Amino acid sequence: MINEREIVSAQDSVALLREGIAVLSVEEHEGRIQVGVSGRDDERVRRRVVERLGDVDVWVVGDVSRQLRPRAASSYMPEDGNVLHLRYVVQGGQHVDEIVTAEDDAAVVVFGCICMSVVGDEGPPIDAPAFVMLERPLGGRTVIDGVSGTPLPFRNVYEGIGEPLG
């Protein structure tokens, strides 16, 4: 959570979350405090936040604090048996939530969804692993990313591990 100048105390966050209101960000902009929250019933949420925190601008970003978004995979590698190792670039609190697959004799298509904060995720991008079980070993089939519609490049992520540096 972004909380510039510690405007929202731990007690404030606990009290609001007990009412189903998650404080996601607190920032000062042009002399006004802006509080980003999620919760059900926008009017109730705004009223309760102002009652608890005082004269602040309340931004209700939705019912929940997270959202799913499609994300193209960056590469693939078959593992033992029917396991397909995929890589996705994520940052901050993002993670791969679901990968839908479809297979035929020529191709495996993967469609990945990333779970992310509705107010944005900060942090450096990282190359994260994700694994799916195929109906049968990959063999010579092409792996296609369903988000971008393009074939994925093969990448051996284990290459170079255990070799001396320098």
Coordinates of N, CA, C and O in Angstrom, one line a residue:
M1 N 0.8 -1.2 0.0 CA 0.0 0.0 0.0 C 0.9 1.2 0.0 O 1.9 1.3 0.7
I2 N 0.5 2.2 -0.8 CA 1.2 3.5 -0.8 C 0.5 4.3 0.3 O -0.7 4.4 0.4
N3 N 1.3 4.8 1.3 CA 0.7 5.6 2.4 C 1.7 6.8 2.7 O 2.5 6.7 3.6
E4 N 1.7 7.8 1.8 CA 2.5 8.9 2.0 C 2.3 9.6 3.4 O 1.1 9.8 3.8
R5 N 3.3 9.9 4.1 CA 3.3 10.6 5.4 C 2.5 9.8 6.5 O 2.1 10.4 7.4
E6 N 2.2 8.5 6.3 CA 1.5 7.7 7.3 C 0.2 8.4 7.7 O -0.1 8.5 8.9
I7 N -0.6 8.8 6.8 CA -1.9 9.5 7.0 C -2.9 8.5 7.6 O -3.7 8.9 8.4
V8 N -2.9 7.3 7.1 CA -3.8 6.3 7.6 C -3.0 5.4 8.6 O -2.0 4.8 8.2
S9 N -3.5 5.4 9.8 CA -2.9 4.6 10.9 C -3.2 3.1 10.7 O -4.2 2.8 10.0
A10 N -2.5 2.2 11.4 CA -2.8 0.8 11.4 C -4.2 0.6 11.9 O -5.0 -0.2 11.4
Q11 N -4.6 1.4 12.9 CA -6.0 1.2 13.5 C -7.0 1.6 12.5 O -8.1 1.0 12.4
D12 N -6.8 2.7 11.7 CA -7.7 3.1 10.7 C -7.9 1.9 9.6 O -9.0 1.6 9.3
S13 N -6.8 1.4 9.2 CA -6.8 0.3 8.2 C -7.6 -0.9 8.7 O -8.4 -1.5 8.0
V14 N -7.3 -1.3 10.0 CA -8.0 -2.4 10.6 C -9.5 -2.2 10.7 O -10.3 -3.0 10.3
A15 N -9.9 -1.0 11.2 CA -11.3 -0.6 11.4 C -12.0 -0.6 10.0 O -13.1 -1.2 9.9
L16 N -11.4 -0.1 9.0 CA -12.1 -0.1 7.7 C -12.2 -1.5 7.1 O -13.2 -1.8 6.5
L17 N -11.1 -2.2 7.2 CA -11.1 -3.6 6.6 C -12.1 -4.5 7.3 O -12.7 -5.3 6.7
R18 N -12.4 -4.2 8.6 CA -13.4 -5.0 9.3 C -14.8 -4.8 8.7 O -15.7 -5.6 8.8
E19 N -14.9 -3.6 8.0 CA -16.2 -3.3 7.3 C -16.1 -3.6 5.8 O -17.0 -3.2 5.1
G20 N -15.1 -4.3 5.4 CA -15.0 -4.7 4.0 C -14.4 -3.6 3.1 O -14.7 -3.6 1.9
I21 N -13.7 -2.7 3.7 CA -13.1 -1.6 2.9 C -11.6 -1.7 3.0 O -11.0 -1.5 4.1
A22 N -11.0 -2.0 1.9 CA -9.5 -2.1 1.8 C -8.9 -0.8 1.4 O -9.2 -0.3 0.3
V23 N -8.0 -0.2 2.2 CA -7.3 1.0 1.8 C -6.1 0.6 1.0 O -5.2 -0.2 1.4
L24 N -6.1 1.0 -0.3 CA -5.0 0.6 -1.3 C -4.0 1.6 -1.5 O -2.8 1.3 -1.8
S25 N -4.3 2.9 -1.4 CA -3.3 4.0 -1.6 C -3.8 5.2 -0.8 O -5.0 5.5 -0.7
V26 N -2.8 6.0 -0.4 CA -3.0 7.3 0.3 C -1.9 8.2 -0.2 O -0.8 7.9 -0.1
E27 N -2.4 9.3 -0.9 CA -1.4 10.2 -1.5 C -1.9 11.6 -1.3 O -3.1 11.9 -1.1
E28 N -0.9 12.5 -1.3 CA -1.2 13.9 -1.2 C -1.0 14.5 -2.6 O 0.0 14.3 -3.3
H29 N -2.0 15.2 -3.1 CA -2.0 15.8 -4.5 C -2.6 17.2 -4.4 O -3.7 17.4 -4.0
E30 N -1.7 18.2 -4.7 CA -2.2 19.6 -4.7 C -2.8 20.0 -3.4 O -3.9 20.6 -3.4
G31 N -2.3 19.6 -2.3 CA -2.8 19.9 -1.0 C -3.9 19.1 -0.5 O -4.4 19.4 0.6
R32 N -4.4 18.2 -1.2 CA -5.6 17.3 -0.8 C -5.1 15.9 -0.6 O -4.3 15.4 -1.4
I33 N -5.7 15.2 0.4 CA -5.4 13.8 0.6 C -6.3 13.0 -0.3 O -7.5 13.2 -0.2
Q34 N -5.8 12.1 -1.1 CA -6.5 11.2 -1.9 C -6.4 9.8 -1.4 O -5.2 9.3 -1.3
V35 N -7.5 9.1 -1.1 CA -7.5 7.8 -0.6 C -8.1 6.8 -1.6 O -9.3 7.0 -1.9
G36 N -7.4 5.8 -2.0 CA -7.9 4.8 -3.0 C -8.3 3.6 -2.2 O -7.5 3.1 -1.4
V37 N -9.6 3.2 -2.3 CA -10.1 2.1 -1.5 C -10.9 1.2 -2.5 O -11.3 1.5 -3.5
S38 N -11.1 -0.1 -2.0 CA -12.1 -1.0 -2.6 C -13.1 -1.4 -1.6 O -12.7 -1.5 -0.4
G39 N -14.3 -1.7 -2.1 CA -15.3 -2.1 -1.2 C -16.7 -2.1 -1.9 O -16.8 -1.5 -3.0
R40 N -17.6 -2.8 -1.4 CA -19.0 -2.8 -2.0 C -19.8 -1.7 -1.6 O -19.8 -1.3 -0.4
D41 N -20.6 -1.1 -2.5 CA -21.5 0.0 -2.3 C -20.7 1.3 -2.1 O -20.4 1.7 -1.0
D42 N -20.5 1.9 -3.3 CA -19.6 3.1 -3.3 C -20.0 4.2 -2.3 O -19.2 4.8 -1.7
E43 N -21.3 4.5 -2.2 CA -21.8 5.5 -1.3 C -21.4 5.2 0.1 O -20.9 6.0 0.9
R44 N -21.7 3.9 0.5 CA -21.4 3.5 1.9 C -19.9 3.6 2.1 O -19.4 4.1 3.2
V45 N -19.1 3.1 1.2 CA -17.6 3.1 1.3 C -17.1 4.6 1.5 O -16.3 4.9 2.4
R46 N -17.6 5.5 0.6 CA -17.1 6.9 0.7 C -17.5 7.5 2.1 O -16.7 8.1 2.7
R47 N -18.7 7.3 2.5 CA -19.2 7.8 3.8 C -18.3 7.3 4.9 O -17.9 8.1 5.8
R48 N -18.1 6.0 5.0 CA -17.3 5.4 6.1 C -15.9 5.9 6.1 O -15.3 6.1 7.2
V49 N -15.3 6.0 4.9 CA -13.9 6.5 4.9 C -13.8 7.9 5.4 O -12.9 8.2 6.2
V50 N -14.7 8.8 4.9 CA -14.7 10.2 5.4 C -15.0 10.2 6.9 O -14.3 11.0 7.6
E51 N -15.9 9.4 7.4 CA -16.2 9.4 8.8 C -15.0 9.0 9.6 O -14.7 9.6 10.7
R52 N -14.2 8.1 9.1 CA -13.0 7.6 9.8 C -11.8 8.5 9.7 O -11.1 8.7 10.6
L53 N -11.6 9.0 8.4 CA -10.3 9.8 8.1 C -10.5 11.3 8.1 O -9.5 12.0 8.0
G54 N -11.7 11.7 8.0 CA -11.9 13.2 7.9 C -12.1 13.7 6.5 O -12.5 12.9 5.6
D55 N -11.7 14.9 6.2 CA -11.9 15.6 4.9 C -10.8 15.1 4.0 O -9.8 15.7 3.8
V56 N -11.1 14.0 3.3 CA -10.2 13.4 2.2 C -11.0 13.1 1.0 O -12.3 13.0 1.0
D57 N -10.4 13.1 -0.1 CA -11.0 12.7 -1.4 C -10.9 11.2 -1.5 O -9.8 10.6 -1.3
V58 N -12.0 10.5 -1.7 CA -12.1 9.1 -1.7 C -12.3 8.6 -3.1 O -13.2 9.0 -3.8
W59 N -11.4 7.7 -3.6 CA -11.5 7.1 -4.9 C -11.8 5.6 -4.7 O -11.0 4.9 -4.2
V60 N -13.0 5.2 -5.0 CA -13.5 3.8 -4.9 C -13.1 3.2 -6.2 O -13.7 3.5 -7.3
V61 N -12.2 2.2 -6.2 CA -11.7 1.6 -7.4 C -12.4 0.4 -7.8 O -12.2 -0.2 -8.9
G62 N -13.4 0.0 -7.0 CA -14.2 -1.2 -7.3 C -14.5 -2.0 -6.1 O -14.1 -1.7 -5.0
D63 N -15.1 -3.1 -6.3 CA -15.5 -4.0 -5.2 C -14.3 -4.7 -4.6 O -14.4 -5.1 -3.4
V64 N -13.3 -5.0 -5.4 CA -12.2 -5.8 -4.9 C -10.9 -5.1 -5.2 O -10.8 -4.2 -6.1
S65 N -9.8 -5.5 -4.5 CA -8.6 -4.8 -4.6 C -7.7 -5.3 -5.8 O -6.7 -4.7 -6.1
R66 N -8.1 -6.4 -6.4 CA -7.3 -7.1 -7.4 C -8.1 -7.3 -8.7 O -9.3 -7.3 -8.6
Q67 N -7.4 -7.4 -9.8 CA -8.0 -7.7 -11.1 C -7.2 -8.6 -11.9 O -6.0 -8.7 -11.7
L68 N -7.9 -9.3 -12.8 CA -7.2 -10.2 -13.7 C -7.0 -9.5 -15.0 O -8.0 -8.9 -15.5
R69 N -5.8 -9.6 -15.6 CA -5.6 -9.1 -16.9 C -4.8 -10.1 -17.8 O -3.9 -10.7 -17.3
P70 N -5.1 -10.2 -19.1 CA -4.3 -11.1 -19.9 C -2.9 -10.6 -20.0 O -2.7 -9.4 -20.0
R71 N -2.0 -11.5 -20.1 CA -0.6 -11.2 -20.3 C 0.1 -12.2 -21.2 O -0.1 -13.4 -21.0
A72 N 0.8 -11.8 -22.2 CA 1.5 -12.7 -23.1 C 2.7 -13.3 -22.3 O 3.4 -12.7 -21.5
A73 N 2.9 -14.6 -22.6 CA 4.0 -15.3 -22.1 C 5.3 -14.8 -22.8 O 5.2 -14.4 -24.0
S74 N 6.5 -15.0 -22.2 CA 7.7 -14.6 -22.9 C 8.4 -15.7 -23.5 O 9.2 -15.5 -24.5
S75 N 8.3 -16.9 -23.0 CA 9.0 -18.1 -23.5 C 8.4 -19.4 -22.9 O 7.5 -19.3 -22.0
Y76 N 8.8 -20.5 -23.4 CA 8.4 -21.8 -22.9 C 9.5 -22.8 -22.9 O 10.6 -22.6 -23.6
M77 N 9.3 -23.9 -22.2 CA 10.3 -25.0 -22.2 C 9.5 -26.2 -21.7 O 8.9 -26.2 -20.6
P78 N 9.6 -27.3 -22.4 CA 8.9 -28.5 -21.9 C 9.7 -29.1 -20.7 O 11.0 -29.0 -20.7
E79 N 9.0 -29.6 -19.7 CA 9.6 -30.2 -18.6 C 9.4 -31.7 -18.7 O 8.9 -32.2 -19.7
D80 N 9.7 -32.5 -17.6 CA 9.4 -33.9 -17.6 C 8.0 -34.2 -17.8 O 7.1 -33.5 -17.3
G81 N 7.7 -35.3 -18.6 CA 6.3 -35.7 -18.7 C 5.5 -34.7 -19.5 O 5.9 -34.3 -20.6
N82 N 4.3 -34.4 -19.0 CA 3.4 -33.5 -19.7 C 3.4 -32.1 -19.2 O 2.5 -31.3 -19.4
V83 N 4.5 -31.7 -18.5 CA 4.6 -30.4 -17.9 C 5.2 -29.4 -18.9 O 6.2 -29.7 -19.5
L84 N 4.5 -28.2 -19.0 CA 5.0 -27.2 -19.8 C 5.4 -26.0 -18.9 O 4.6 -25.5 -18.2
H85 N 6.6 -25.6 -19.0 CA 7.2 -24.5 -18.2 C 7.1 -23.2 -19.0 O 7.7 -23.1 -20.1
L86 N 6.3 -22.2 -18.5 CA 6.2 -21.0 -19.2 C 6.8 -19.9 -18.4 O 7.0 -20.0 -17.2
R87 N 7.1 -18.7 -19.0 CA 7.7 -17.6 -18.3 C 6.8 -16.4 -18.6 O 6.4 -16.2 -19.8
Y88 N 6.6 -15.6 -17.6 CA 5.8 -14.3 -17.7 C 6.5 -13.2 -17.0 O 7.1 -13.4 -15.9
V89 N 6.5 -12.0 -17.6 CA 7.1 -10.9 -16.9 C 6.1 -10.2 -16.0 O 5.0 -9.8 -16.5
V90 N 6.4 -10.1 -14.7 CA 5.5 -9.5 -13.7 C 6.3 -8.5 -12.9 O 7.5 -8.5 -12.9
Q91 N 5.6 -7.7 -12.1 CA 6.3 -6.8 -11.2 C 5.5 -6.6 -10.0 O 4.2 -6.8 -10.0
G92 N 6.1 -6.1 -8.9 CA 5.5 -5.9 -7.6 C 4.7 -7.1 -7.1 O 5.3 -8.2 -7.1
G93 N 3.5 -6.9 -6.8 CA 2.7 -8.0 -6.2 C 1.9 -8.8 -7.3 O 1.1 -9.6 -7.0
Q94 N 2.3 -8.6 -8.6 CA 1.6 -9.4 -9.6 C 2.0 -10.8 -9.6 O 3.1 -11.2 -9.2
H95 N 1.1 -11.7 -10.0 CA 1.4 -13.1 -10.1 C 0.5 -13.7 -11.2 O -0.5 -13.2 -11.5
V96 N 1.0 -14.8 -11.7 CA 0.2 -15.6 -12.7 C -0.9 -16.3 -12.0 O -0.7 -17.0 -11.0
D97 N -2.1 -16.0 -12.4 CA -3.3 -16.5 -11.7 C -3.9 -17.7 -12.4 O -4.2 -18.7 -11.7
E98 N -4.0 -17.7 -13.7 CA -4.6 -18.8 -14.4 C -4.0 -18.8 -15.8 O -3.7 -17.8 -16.4
I99 N -3.8 -20.0 -16.3 CA -3.4 -20.3 -17.7 C -4.4 -21.2 -18.3 O -4.5 -22.4 -17.9
V100 N -5.1 -20.8 -19.3 CA -6.0 -21.6 -20.1 C -5.3 -22.2 -21.2 O -4.5 -21.5 -21.9
T101 N -5.4 -23.5 -21.5 CA -4.7 -24.2 -22.6 C -5.7 -24.9 -23.5 O -6.8 -25.3 -23.1
A102 N -5.3 -25.0 -24.8 CA -6.0 -25.8 -25.8 C -5.0 -26.5 -26.6 O -3.9 -25.9 -26.9
E103 N -5.2 -27.7 -27.0 CA -4.2 -28.5 -27.7 C -4.8 -29.3 -28.8 O -6.0 -29.7 -28.8
D104 N -4.0 -29.4 -29.9 CA -4.4 -30.3 -31.0 C -3.1 -31.0 -31.4 O -2.1 -30.9 -30.7
D105 N -3.1 -31.7 -32.5 CA -1.9 -32.4 -32.9 C -0.7 -31.5 -33.4 O 0.4 -32.0 -33.4
A106 N -1.0 -30.3 -33.7 CA 0.0 -29.4 -34.2 C 0.5 -28.3 -33.2 O 1.6 -27.8 -33.3
A107 N -0.4 -27.9 -32.3 CA -0.1 -26.8 -31.4 C -0.7 -26.9 -30.0 O -1.7 -27.6 -29.8
V108 N 0.0 -26.2 -29.1 CA -0.6 -26.0 -27.8 C -0.7 -24.4 -27.7 O 0.3 -23.7 -27.9
V109 N -1.9 -24.0 -27.4 CA -2.1 -22.5 -27.2 C -2.3 -22.3 -25.7 O -3.1 -23.0 -25.0
V110 N -1.6 -21.2 -25.2 CA -1.7 -20.9 -23.8 C -2.2 -19.4 -23.7 O -1.8 -18.6 -24.5
F111 N -3.1 -19.2 -22.8 CA -3.7 -17.9 -22.6 C -3.6 -17.6 -21.1 O -4.3 -18.1 -20.2
G112 N -2.6 -16.7 -20.7 CA -2.3 -16.4 -19.3 C -3.0 -15.2 -18.8 O -3.1 -14.2 -19.5
C113 N -3.4 -15.2 -17.5 CA -4.0 -14.1 -16.8 C -3.1 -13.8 -15.6 O -2.8 -14.7 -14.8
I114 N -2.8 -12.5 -15.5 CA -2.0 -12.0 -14.3 C -3.0 -11.3 -13.3 O -3.9 -10.6 -13.7
C115 N -2.8 -11.6 -12.1 CA -3.5 -11.0 -11.0 C -2.7 -9.8 -10.5 O -1.5 -9.9 -10.3
M116 N -3.3 -8.6 -10.5 CA -2.6 -7.4 -10.2 C -3.5 -6.4 -9.4 O -4.7 -6.5 -9.4
S117 N -2.9 -5.5 -8.7 CA -3.6 -4.5 -8.0 C -4.3 -3.6 -8.9 O -3.9 -3.2 -10.0
V118 N -5.5 -3.1 -8.5 CA -6.3 -2.2 -9.3 C -5.7 -0.8 -9.3 O -6.0 0.0 -10.1
V119 N -4.8 -0.5 -8.4 CA -4.1 0.8 -8.3 C -2.7 0.8 -8.9 O -2.0 1.8 -8.8
G120 N -2.3 -0.3 -9.4 CA -1.0 -0.5 -10.0 C 0.0 -1.2 -9.1 O -0.1 -1.1 -7.9
D121 N 1.0 -1.8 -9.7 CA 2.0 -2.5 -8.9 C 3.4 -1.8 -9.2 O 3.7 -1.5 -10.3
E122 N 4.1 -1.6 -8.1 CA 5.4 -1.0 -8.3 C 6.5 -2.1 -8.0 O 6.2 -3.1 -7.4
G123 N 7.6 -1.8 -8.6 CA 8.7 -2.8 -8.4 C 9.4 -3.1 -9.7 O 8.7 -2.9 -10.8
P124 N 10.6 -3.7 -9.7 CA 11.2 -4.0 -10.9 C 10.5 -5.2 -11.6 O 10.0 -6.1 -10.9
P125 N 10.5 -5.3 -12.9 CA 10.0 -6.5 -13.6 C 10.8 -7.7 -13.3 O 12.1 -7.6 -13.3
I126 N 10.2 -8.8 -13.2 CA 10.9 -10.1 -13.0 C 10.3 -11.1 -14.0 O 9.2 -11.0 -14.3
D127 N 11.1 -12.1 -14.3 CA 10.7 -13.2 -15.2 C 10.3 -14.3 -14.4 O 11.1 -15.0 -13.8
A128 N 9.0 -14.5 -14.2 CA 8.4 -15.5 -13.3 C 8.0 -16.8 -14.0 O 7.5 -16.8 -15.1
P129 N 8.3 -18.0 -13.3 CA 7.8 -19.2 -13.9 C 6.4 -19.5 -13.7 O 5.8 -19.1 -12.7
A130 N 5.8 -20.3 -14.6 CA 4.4 -20.8 -14.4 C 4.4 -22.2 -15.1 O 5.1 -22.4 -16.1
F131 N 3.6 -23.1 -14.6 CA 3.6 -24.5 -15.1 C 2.2 -24.9 -15.4 O 1.3 -24.6 -14.6
V132 N 2.0 -25.6 -16.5 CA 0.7 -26.2 -16.8 C 0.9 -27.7 -17.2 O 2.0 -28.0 -17.7
M133 N -0.1 -28.4 -17.0 CA -0.1 -29.9 -17.3 C -0.8 -30.0 -18.7 O -1.9 -29.5 -18.9
L134 N -0.1 -30.6 -19.6 CA -0.7 -30.9 -20.9 C -1.3 -32.2 -20.9 O -1.1 -33.1 -20.1
E135 N -2.2 -32.5 -21.9 CA -2.8 -33.8 -22.1 C -1.8 -34.9 -22.4 O -2.0 -36.0 -22.1
R136 N -0.8 -34.5 -23.1 CA 0.3 -35.4 -23.5 C 1.6 -34.6 -23.6 O 1.5 -33.4 -23.7
P137 N 2.7 -35.3 -23.7 CA 4.0 -34.5 -23.9 C 3.9 -33.6 -25.1 O 3.3 -33.9 -26.1
L138 N 4.7 -32.5 -25.0 CA 4.7 -31.5 -26.1 C 5.1 -32.1 -27.4 O 4.5 -31.8 -28.4
G139 N 6.2 -32.8 -27.4 CA 6.7 -33.4 -28.6 C 7.2 -32.3 -29.6 O 7.7 -31.3 -29.2
G140 N 6.8 -32.4 -30.8 CA 7.2 -31.4 -31.8 C 6.1 -30.3 -32.1 O 6.2 -29.5 -33.0
R141 N 5.1 -30.2 -31.2 CA 4.1 -29.2 -31.4 C 4.6 -27.8 -31.1 O 5.5 -27.6 -30.3
T142 N 4.0 -26.8 -31.8 CA 4.3 -25.4 -31.6 C 3.5 -24.9 -30.4 O 2.4 -25.2 -30.2
V143 N 4.2 -24.0 -29.6 CA 3.5 -23.4 -28.4 C 3.2 -22.0 -28.9 O 4.1 -21.2 -29.3
I144 N 1.9 -21.6 -28.8 CA 1.4 -20.3 -29.3 C 0.8 -19.6 -28.1 O 0.1 -20.2 -27.3
D145 N 1.2 -18.3 -28.0 CA 0.6 -17.5 -26.9 C -0.8 -17.0 -27.4 O -0.8 -16.3 -28.5
G146 N -1.8 -17.3 -26.7 CA -3.2 -16.9 -27.1 C -3.4 -15.4 -26.9 O -4.4 -14.8 -27.5
V147 N -2.6 -14.7 -26.1 CA -2.8 -13.2 -25.9 C -2.3 -12.5 -27.1 O -3.0 -11.6 -27.6
S148 N -1.1 -12.8 -27.5 CA -0.5 -12.1 -28.7 C -0.8 -12.8 -30.0 O -0.6 -12.2 -31.0
G149 N -1.1 -14.1 -30.0 CA -1.3 -14.8 -31.2 C -0.1 -15.3 -31.9 O -0.1 -15.8 -33.0
T150 N 1.1 -15.2 -31.2 CA 2.3 -15.5 -31.9 C 3.0 -16.8 -31.2 O 2.8 -17.0 -30.0
P151 N 3.8 -17.5 -32.0 CA 4.5 -18.6 -31.4 C 5.5 -18.1 -30.4 O 6.1 -17.1 -30.5
L152 N 5.7 -18.9 -29.3 CA 6.6 -18.5 -28.2 C 8.0 -19.1 -28.5 O 8.1 -20.2 -29.1
P153 N 9.0 -18.3 -28.1 CA 10.4 -18.9 -28.3 C 10.7 -19.9 -27.2 O 10.2 -19.7 -26.1
F154 N 11.5 -20.9 -27.6 CA 12.0 -21.9 -26.6 C 13.1 -21.2 -25.8 O 13.9 -20.5 -26.4
R155 N 13.1 -21.4 -24.5 CA 14.2 -20.9 -23.7 C 14.5 -21.9 -22.6 O 13.6 -22.2 -21.7
N156 N 15.7 -22.4 -22.5 CA 16.2 -23.3 -21.5 C 16.6 -22.5 -20.3 O 17.7 -21.9 -20.3
V157 N 15.8 -22.4 -19.3 CA 16.1 -21.5 -18.1 C 17.1 -22.2 -17.2 O 17.7 -21.5 -16.4
Y158 N 17.4 -23.4 -17.5 CA 18.4 -24.1 -16.6 C 19.8 -24.0 -17.2 O 20.8 -24.4 -16.6
E159 N 19.9 -23.5 -18.4 CA 21.2 -23.4 -19.1 C 22.2 -22.5 -18.3 O 21.8 -21.4 -17.9
G160 N 23.3 -23.1 -18.0 CA 24.3 -22.3 -17.3 C 24.3 -22.4 -15.8 O 25.2 -21.9 -15.1
I161 N 23.2 -23.0 -15.3 CA 23.1 -23.2 -13.8 C 24.2 -24.2 -13.4 O 24.3 -25.3 -14.0
G162 N 24.9 -23.9 -12.4 CA 25.9 -24.8 -11.9 C 27.3 -24.7 -12.5 O 28.2 -25.3 -12.1
E163 N 27.4 -23.9 -13.6 CA 28.7 -23.7 -14.2 C 29.4 -22.6 -13.5 O 28.8 -21.6 -12.9
P164 N 30.7 -22.6 -13.4 CA 31.5 -21.6 -12.7 C 31.4 -20.3 -13.3 O 31.2 -20.2 -14.6
L165 N 31.3 -19.2 -12.5 CA 31.2 -17.9 -13.0 C 32.6 -17.4 -13.5 O 33.6 -17.7 -12.9
G166 N 32.7 -16.5 -14.5 CA 33.9 -15.9 -14.9 C 34.7 -16.6 -15.7 O 35.7 -16.7 -16.2

